[in-house]
Amino acid sequence: MHVVVATDGSKQSLAAAKKLMSFADPAKITDISVVGVVSPYASVAFADEISKQTPHDRSFREAAEDAVATVAAVFEGWGPQVHQRLRSGSPASEIVKAAKALGAELVVVASGSRGLSSTVLLGSTAQRVQHSAPCPVLVVRPVRKK
């Protein structure tokens, strides 16, 4: 089974990767592709909240590469072969295209990681991926703070 794990550089996307590991059987997963998407039309940099790199003096692409590498490192030694993939375009569209191209049987995506409010039910990227993906989608919601 090939699994696509999407990251937008948020802590929530890192949590989504860890959620997959909390219940999935690594013996049944052959490949994991960690996918980051840089939007060429973004007015702000790829928001890397998870790598240990300093945010200054990095291009959008470098920030995305660092975030993808950070999520990929979560799966080191777990079993499946891990691939790091960086794409350019609309995040939802590129995640779906990657899933189709790779023959993915599952897509893992965080929800609400970039939302303006904690009341957002489902992030727009997660929602679009869920409706367009060629396979099941695991949408990992943020943990509510009490």
mmCIF file with all atom_site columns, C-alpha atoms in Angstrom:
data_model
loop_
_atom_site.group_PDB
_atom_site.id
_atom_site.type_symbol
_atom_site.label_atom_id
_atom_site.label_alt_id
_atom_site.label_comp_id
_atom_site.label_asym_id
_atom_site.label_entity_id
_atom_site.label_seq_id
_atom_site.pdbx_PDB_ins_code
_atom_site.Cartn_x
_atom_site.Cartn_y
_atom_site.Cartn_z
_atom_site.occupancy
_atom_site.B_iso_or_equiv
_atom_site.pdbx_formal_charge
_atom_site.auth_seq_id
_atom_site.auth_comp_id
_atom_site.auth_asym_id
_atom_site.auth_atom_id
_atom_site.pdbx_PDB_model_num
ATOM 1   C CA . MET A 1 1   ? 0.000   0.000  0.000   1.00 0.00 ? 1   MET A CA 1
ATOM 2   C CA . HIS A 1 2   ? 1.273   3.470  -0.894  1.00 0.00 ? 2   HIS A CA 1
ATOM 3   C CA . VAL A 1 3   ? 0.267   6.303  1.471   1.00 0.00 ? 3   VAL A CA 1
ATOM 4   C CA . VAL A 1 4   ? 0.554   10.012 0.704   1.00 0.00 ? 4   VAL A CA 1
ATOM 5   C CA . VAL A 1 5   ? 1.091   12.200 3.773   1.00 0.00 ? 5   VAL A CA 1
ATOM 6   C CA . ALA A 1 6   ? 0.610   15.890 2.998   1.00 0.00 ? 6   ALA A CA 1
ATOM 7   C CA . THR A 1 7   ? 2.370   18.632 4.933   1.00 0.00 ? 7   THR A CA 1
ATOM 8   C CA . ASP A 1 8   ? 1.919   22.378 4.885   1.00 0.00 ? 8   ASP A CA 1
ATOM 9   C CA . GLY A 1 9   ? 4.665   22.915 7.450   1.00 0.00 ? 9   GLY A CA 1
ATOM 10  C CA . SER A 1 10  ? 2.211   23.150 10.337  1.00 0.00 ? 10  SER A CA 1
ATOM 11  C CA . LYS A 1 11  ? 2.416   21.384 13.677  1.00 0.00 ? 11  LYS A CA 1
ATOM 12  C CA . GLN A 1 12  ? -0.958  19.855 12.828  1.00 0.00 ? 12  GLN A CA 1
ATOM 13  C CA . SER A 1 13  ? 0.452   18.206 9.692   1.00 0.00 ? 13  SER A CA 1
ATOM 14  C CA . LEU A 1 14  ? 3.232   16.698 11.814  1.00 0.00 ? 14  LEU A CA 1
ATOM 15  C CA . ALA A 1 15  ? 0.573   15.428 14.243  1.00 0.00 ? 15  ALA A CA 1
ATOM 16  C CA . ALA A 1 16  ? -1.312  13.883 11.299  1.00 0.00 ? 16  ALA A CA 1
ATOM 17  C CA . ALA A 1 17  ? 1.775   11.867 10.342  1.00 0.00 ? 17  ALA A CA 1
ATOM 18  C CA . LYS A 1 18  ? 2.134   10.643 13.908  1.00 0.00 ? 18  LYS A CA 1
ATOM 19  C CA . LYS A 1 19  ? -1.581  9.750  14.003  1.00 0.00 ? 19  LYS A CA 1
ATOM 20  C CA . LEU A 1 20  ? -1.073  7.434  11.018  1.00 0.00 ? 20  LEU A CA 1
ATOM 21  C CA . MET A 1 21  ? 1.708   5.688  12.903  1.00 0.00 ? 21  MET A CA 1
ATOM 22  C CA . SER A 1 22  ? -0.485  5.281  15.994  1.00 0.00 ? 22  SER A CA 1
ATOM 23  C CA . PHE A 1 23  ? -2.826  2.806  14.333  1.00 0.00 ? 23  PHE A CA 1
ATOM 24  C CA . ALA A 1 24  ? -1.486  1.667  10.937  1.00 0.00 ? 24  ALA A CA 1
ATOM 25  C CA . ASP A 1 25  ? 0.331   -1.624 10.463  1.00 0.00 ? 25  ASP A CA 1
ATOM 26  C CA . PRO A 1 26  ? 3.722   -0.757 8.908   1.00 0.00 ? 26  PRO A CA 1
ATOM 27  C CA . ALA A 1 27  ? 3.925   -4.278 7.465   1.00 0.00 ? 27  ALA A CA 1
ATOM 28  C CA . LYS A 1 28  ? 0.963   -3.449 5.198   1.00 0.00 ? 28  LYS A CA 1
ATOM 29  C CA . ILE A 1 29  ? 2.389   -0.137 3.963   1.00 0.00 ? 29  ILE A CA 1
ATOM 30  C CA . THR A 1 30  ? 5.088   -0.420 1.311   1.00 0.00 ? 30  THR A CA 1
ATOM 31  C CA . ASP A 1 31  ? 5.697   3.269  0.626   1.00 0.00 ? 31  ASP A CA 1
ATOM 32  C CA . ILE A 1 32  ? 4.982   6.634  2.221   1.00 0.00 ? 32  ILE A CA 1
ATOM 33  C CA . SER A 1 33  ? 5.314   9.758  0.131   1.00 0.00 ? 33  SER A CA 1
ATOM 34  C CA . VAL A 1 34  ? 5.516   12.941 2.160   1.00 0.00 ? 34  VAL A CA 1
ATOM 35  C CA . VAL A 1 35  ? 4.221   15.706 -0.105  1.00 0.00 ? 35  VAL A CA 1
ATOM 36  C CA . GLY A 1 36  ? 4.655   19.434 0.358   1.00 0.00 ? 36  GLY A CA 1
ATOM 37  C CA . VAL A 1 37  ? 3.200   21.950 -2.067  1.00 0.00 ? 37  VAL A CA 1
ATOM 38  C CA . VAL A 1 38  ? 4.580   25.404 -2.706  1.00 0.00 ? 38  VAL A CA 1
ATOM 39  C CA . SER A 1 39  ? 1.981   27.725 -4.161  1.00 0.00 ? 39  SER A CA 1
ATOM 40  C CA . PRO A 1 40  ? 3.523   29.996 -6.798  1.00 0.00 ? 40  PRO A CA 1
ATOM 41  C CA . TYR A 1 41  ? 0.844   32.591 -6.046  1.00 0.00 ? 41  TYR A CA 1
ATOM 42  C CA . ALA A 1 42  ? 1.349   32.701 -2.271  1.00 0.00 ? 42  ALA A CA 1
ATOM 43  C CA . SER A 1 43  ? 1.889   36.116 -0.757  1.00 0.00 ? 43  SER A CA 1
ATOM 44  C CA . VAL A 1 44  ? 3.568   34.642 2.319   1.00 0.00 ? 44  VAL A CA 1
ATOM 45  C CA . ALA A 1 45  ? 6.282   32.041 2.617   1.00 0.00 ? 45  ALA A CA 1
ATOM 46  C CA . PHE A 1 46  ? 5.622   28.350 3.141   1.00 0.00 ? 46  PHE A CA 1
ATOM 47  C CA . ALA A 1 47  ? 4.906   28.428 6.879   1.00 0.00 ? 47  ALA A CA 1
ATOM 48  C CA . ASP A 1 48  ? 7.397   25.955 8.293   1.00 0.00 ? 48  ASP A CA 1
ATOM 49  C CA . GLU A 1 49  ? 6.575   25.584 11.991  1.00 0.00 ? 49  GLU A CA 1
ATOM 50  C CA . ILE A 1 50  ? 8.097   22.143 12.424  1.00 0.00 ? 50  ILE A CA 1
ATOM 51  C CA . SER A 1 51  ? 11.687  21.977 11.228  1.00 0.00 ? 51  SER A CA 1
ATOM 52  C CA . LYS A 1 52  ? 14.558  23.216 13.317  1.00 0.00 ? 52  LYS A CA 1
ATOM 53  C CA . GLN A 1 53  ? 15.703  25.582 10.568  1.00 0.00 ? 53  GLN A CA 1
ATOM 54  C CA . THR A 1 54  ? 15.556  29.300 11.202  1.00 0.00 ? 54  THR A CA 1
ATOM 55  C CA . PRO A 1 55  ? 12.813  30.969 9.189   1.00 0.00 ? 55  PRO A CA 1
ATOM 56  C CA . HIS A 1 56  ? 14.970  33.851 8.000   1.00 0.00 ? 56  HIS A CA 1
ATOM 57  C CA . ASP A 1 57  ? 16.739  33.892 4.656   1.00 0.00 ? 57  ASP A CA 1
ATOM 58  C CA . ARG A 1 58  ? 15.042  30.767 3.297   1.00 0.00 ? 58  ARG A CA 1
ATOM 59  C CA . SER A 1 59  ? 13.078  30.606 0.083   1.00 0.00 ? 59  SER A CA 1
ATOM 60  C CA . PHE A 1 60  ? 9.542   29.195 -0.003  1.00 0.00 ? 60  PHE A CA 1
ATOM 61  C CA . ARG A 1 61  ? 11.023  26.079 -1.581  1.00 0.00 ? 61  ARG A CA 1
ATOM 62  C CA . GLU A 1 62  ? 13.702  25.657 1.102   1.00 0.00 ? 62  GLU A CA 1
ATOM 63  C CA . ALA A 1 63  ? 11.107  26.039 3.874   1.00 0.00 ? 63  ALA A CA 1
ATOM 64  C CA . ALA A 1 64  ? 8.908   23.430 2.181   1.00 0.00 ? 64  ALA A CA 1
ATOM 65  C CA . GLU A 1 65  ? 11.851  21.051 1.719   1.00 0.00 ? 65  GLU A CA 1
ATOM 66  C CA . ASP A 1 66  ? 12.731  21.377 5.418   1.00 0.00 ? 66  ASP A CA 1
ATOM 67  C CA . ALA A 1 67  ? 9.131   20.713 6.490   1.00 0.00 ? 67  ALA A CA 1
ATOM 68  C CA . VAL A 1 68  ? 8.847   17.677 4.191   1.00 0.00 ? 68  VAL A CA 1
ATOM 69  C CA . ALA A 1 69  ? 12.138  16.319 5.572   1.00 0.00 ? 69  ALA A CA 1
ATOM 70  C CA . THR A 1 70  ? 10.919  16.834 9.148   1.00 0.00 ? 70  THR A CA 1
ATOM 71  C CA . VAL A 1 71  ? 7.725   14.845 8.519   1.00 0.00 ? 71  VAL A CA 1
ATOM 72  C CA . ALA A 1 72  ? 9.624   12.163 6.594   1.00 0.00 ? 72  ALA A CA 1
ATOM 73  C CA . ALA A 1 73  ? 11.976  11.753 9.575   1.00 0.00 ? 73  ALA A CA 1
ATOM 74  C CA . VAL A 1 74  ? 8.997   10.703 11.709  1.00 0.00 ? 74  VAL A CA 1
ATOM 75  C CA . PHE A 1 75  ? 8.743   7.522  9.633   1.00 0.00 ? 75  PHE A CA 1
ATOM 76  C CA . GLU A 1 76  ? 12.459  6.611  9.739   1.00 0.00 ? 76  GLU A CA 1
ATOM 77  C CA . GLY A 1 77  ? 12.929  3.053  10.932  1.00 0.00 ? 77  GLY A CA 1
ATOM 78  C CA . TRP A 1 78  ? 9.175   2.404  11.005  1.00 0.00 ? 78  TRP A CA 1
ATOM 79  C CA . GLY A 1 79  ? 9.243   0.028  8.046   1.00 0.00 ? 79  GLY A CA 1
ATOM 80  C CA . PRO A 1 80  ? 7.882   1.465  4.802   1.00 0.00 ? 80  PRO A CA 1
ATOM 81  C CA . GLN A 1 81  ? 10.131  3.149  2.266   1.00 0.00 ? 81  GLN A CA 1
ATOM 82  C CA . VAL A 1 82  ? 9.789   6.935  2.634   1.00 0.00 ? 82  VAL A CA 1
ATOM 83  C CA . HIS A 1 83  ? 9.886   9.376  -0.270  1.00 0.00 ? 83  HIS A CA 1
ATOM 84  C CA . GLN A 1 84  ? 10.071  13.162 -0.085  1.00 0.00 ? 84  GLN A CA 1
ATOM 85  C CA . ARG A 1 85  ? 8.178   14.998 -2.802  1.00 0.00 ? 85  ARG A CA 1
ATOM 86  C CA . LEU A 1 86  ? 7.836   18.699 -3.421  1.00 0.00 ? 86  LEU A CA 1
ATOM 87  C CA . ARG A 1 87  ? 5.267   20.041 -5.860  1.00 0.00 ? 87  ARG A CA 1
ATOM 88  C CA . SER A 1 88  ? 4.240   23.471 -7.073  1.00 0.00 ? 88  SER A CA 1
ATOM 89  C CA . GLY A 1 89  ? 0.675   24.664 -7.584  1.00 0.00 ? 89  GLY A CA 1
ATOM 90  C CA . SER A 1 90  ? -2.624  24.631 -5.754  1.00 0.00 ? 90  SER A CA 1
ATOM 91  C CA . PRO A 1 91  ? -2.133  22.489 -2.608  1.00 0.00 ? 91  PRO A CA 1
ATOM 92  C CA . ALA A 1 92  ? -5.352  20.459 -2.889  1.00 0.00 ? 92  ALA A CA 1
ATOM 93  C CA . SER A 1 93  ? -4.955  19.888 -6.616  1.00 0.00 ? 93  SER A CA 1
ATOM 94  C CA . GLU A 1 94  ? -1.302  18.852 -6.298  1.00 0.00 ? 94  GLU A CA 1
ATOM 95  C CA . ILE A 1 95  ? -1.995  16.463 -3.410  1.00 0.00 ? 95  ILE A CA 1
ATOM 96  C CA . VAL A 1 96  ? -4.731  14.778 -5.463  1.00 0.00 ? 96  VAL A CA 1
ATOM 97  C CA . LYS A 1 97  ? -2.475  14.638 -8.547  1.00 0.00 ? 97  LYS A CA 1
ATOM 98  C CA . ALA A 1 98  ? 0.301   13.066 -6.474  1.00 0.00 ? 98  ALA A CA 1
ATOM 99  C CA . ALA A 1 99  ? -2.103  10.465 -5.056  1.00 0.00 ? 99  ALA A CA 1
ATOM 100 C CA . LYS A 1 100 ? -3.263  9.546  -8.573  1.00 0.00 ? 100 LYS A CA 1
ATOM 101 C CA . ALA A 1 101 ? 0.251   9.458  -10.043 1.00 0.00 ? 101 ALA A CA 1
ATOM 102 C CA . LEU A 1 102 ? 1.588   7.310  -7.212  1.00 0.00 ? 102 LEU A CA 1
ATOM 103 C CA . GLY A 1 103 ? -1.376  4.945  -7.070  1.00 0.00 ? 103 GLY A CA 1
ATOM 104 C CA . ALA A 1 104 ? -1.914  5.856  -3.430  1.00 0.00 ? 104 ALA A CA 1
ATOM 105 C CA . GLU A 1 105 ? -4.419  3.851  -1.432  1.00 0.00 ? 105 GLU A CA 1
ATOM 106 C CA . LEU A 1 106 ? -4.656  6.452  1.354   1.00 0.00 ? 106 LEU A CA 1
ATOM 107 C CA . VAL A 1 107 ? -4.035  10.183 1.724   1.00 0.00 ? 107 VAL A CA 1
ATOM 108 C CA . VAL A 1 108 ? -3.361  11.683 5.146   1.00 0.00 ? 108 VAL A CA 1
ATOM 109 C CA . VAL A 1 109 ? -4.026  15.400 5.532   1.00 0.00 ? 109 VAL A CA 1
ATOM 110 C CA . ALA A 1 110 ? -4.390  17.763 8.479   1.00 0.00 ? 110 ALA A CA 1
ATOM 111 C CA . SER A 1 111 ? -7.474  19.895 8.853   1.00 0.00 ? 111 SER A CA 1
ATOM 112 C CA . GLY A 1 112 ? -7.730  23.397 10.209  1.00 0.00 ? 112 GLY A CA 1
ATOM 113 C CA . SER A 1 113 ? -3.991  23.868 10.507  1.00 0.00 ? 113 SER A CA 1
ATOM 114 C CA . ARG A 1 114 ? -4.027  27.269 8.820   1.00 0.00 ? 114 ARG A CA 1
ATOM 115 C CA . GLY A 1 115 ? -7.580  28.323 9.625   1.00 0.00 ? 115 GLY A CA 1
ATOM 116 C CA . LEU A 1 116 ? -8.309  31.708 11.158  1.00 0.00 ? 116 LEU A CA 1
ATOM 117 C CA . SER A 1 117 ? -10.627 30.272 13.771  1.00 0.00 ? 117 SER A CA 1
ATOM 118 C CA . SER A 1 118 ? -10.801 27.143 15.882  1.00 0.00 ? 118 SER A CA 1
ATOM 119 C CA . THR A 1 119 ? -14.432 26.836 14.855  1.00 0.00 ? 119 THR A CA 1
ATOM 120 C CA . VAL A 1 120 ? -13.569 25.919 11.270  1.00 0.00 ? 120 VAL A CA 1
ATOM 121 C CA . LEU A 1 121 ? -14.935 22.417 10.788  1.00 0.00 ? 121 LEU A CA 1
ATOM 122 C CA . LEU A 1 122 ? -12.778 21.313 7.906   1.00 0.00 ? 122 LEU A CA 1
ATOM 123 C CA . GLY A 1 123 ? -9.928  23.176 6.245   1.00 0.00 ? 123 GLY A CA 1
ATOM 124 C CA . SER A 1 124 ? -10.495 24.112 2.631   1.00 0.00 ? 124 SER A CA 1
ATOM 125 C CA . THR A 1 125 ? -7.499  22.114 1.384   1.00 0.00 ? 125 THR A CA 1
ATOM 126 C CA . ALA A 1 126 ? -8.537  19.050 3.378   1.00 0.00 ? 126 ALA A CA 1
ATOM 127 C CA . GLN A 1 127 ? -12.095 19.396 2.131   1.00 0.00 ? 127 GLN A CA 1
ATOM 128 C CA . ARG A 1 128 ? -11.033 19.641 -1.510  1.00 0.00 ? 128 ARG A CA 1
ATOM 129 C CA . VAL A 1 129 ? -8.693  16.674 -1.163  1.00 0.00 ? 129 VAL A CA 1
ATOM 130 C CA . GLN A 1 130 ? -11.417 14.634 0.509   1.00 0.00 ? 130 GLN A CA 1
ATOM 131 C CA . HIS A 1 131 ? -13.835 15.308 -2.355  1.00 0.00 ? 131 HIS A CA 1
ATOM 132 C CA . SER A 1 132 ? -11.372 14.753 -5.211  1.00 0.00 ? 132 SER A CA 1
ATOM 133 C CA . ALA A 1 133 ? -8.921  12.079 -4.092  1.00 0.00 ? 133 ALA A CA 1
ATOM 134 C CA . PRO A 1 134 ? -8.915  8.733  -5.907  1.00 0.00 ? 134 PRO A CA 1
ATOM 135 C CA . CYS A 1 135 ? -8.703  6.863  -2.590  1.00 0.00 ? 135 CYS A CA 1
ATOM 136 C CA . PRO A 1 136 ? -9.773  7.165  1.058   1.00 0.00 ? 136 PRO A CA 1
ATOM 137 C CA . VAL A 1 137 ? -8.592  10.263 2.905   1.00 0.00 ? 137 VAL A CA 1
ATOM 138 C CA . LEU A 1 138 ? -7.705  10.393 6.596   1.00 0.00 ? 138 LEU A CA 1
ATOM 139 C CA . VAL A 1 139 ? -8.439  13.917 7.800   1.00 0.00 ? 139 VAL A CA 1
ATOM 140 C CA . VAL A 1 140 ? -6.757  14.576 11.141  1.00 0.00 ? 140 VAL A CA 1
ATOM 141 C CA . ARG A 1 141 ? -8.409  17.325 13.125  1.00 0.00 ? 141 ARG A CA 1
ATOM 142 C CA . PRO A 1 142 ? -6.518  19.477 15.636  1.00 0.00 ? 142 PRO A CA 1
ATOM 143 C CA . VAL A 1 143 ? -6.712  18.422 19.263  1.00 0.00 ? 143 VAL A CA 1
ATOM 144 C CA . ARG A 1 144 ? -9.054  20.764 21.089  1.00 0.00 ? 144 ARG A CA 1
ATOM 145 C CA . LYS A 1 145 ? -7.478  22.749 23.862  1.00 0.00 ? 145 LYS A CA 1
ATOM 146 C CA . LYS A 1 146 ? -9.431  22.667 27.106  1.00 0.00 ? 146 LYS A CA 1
#
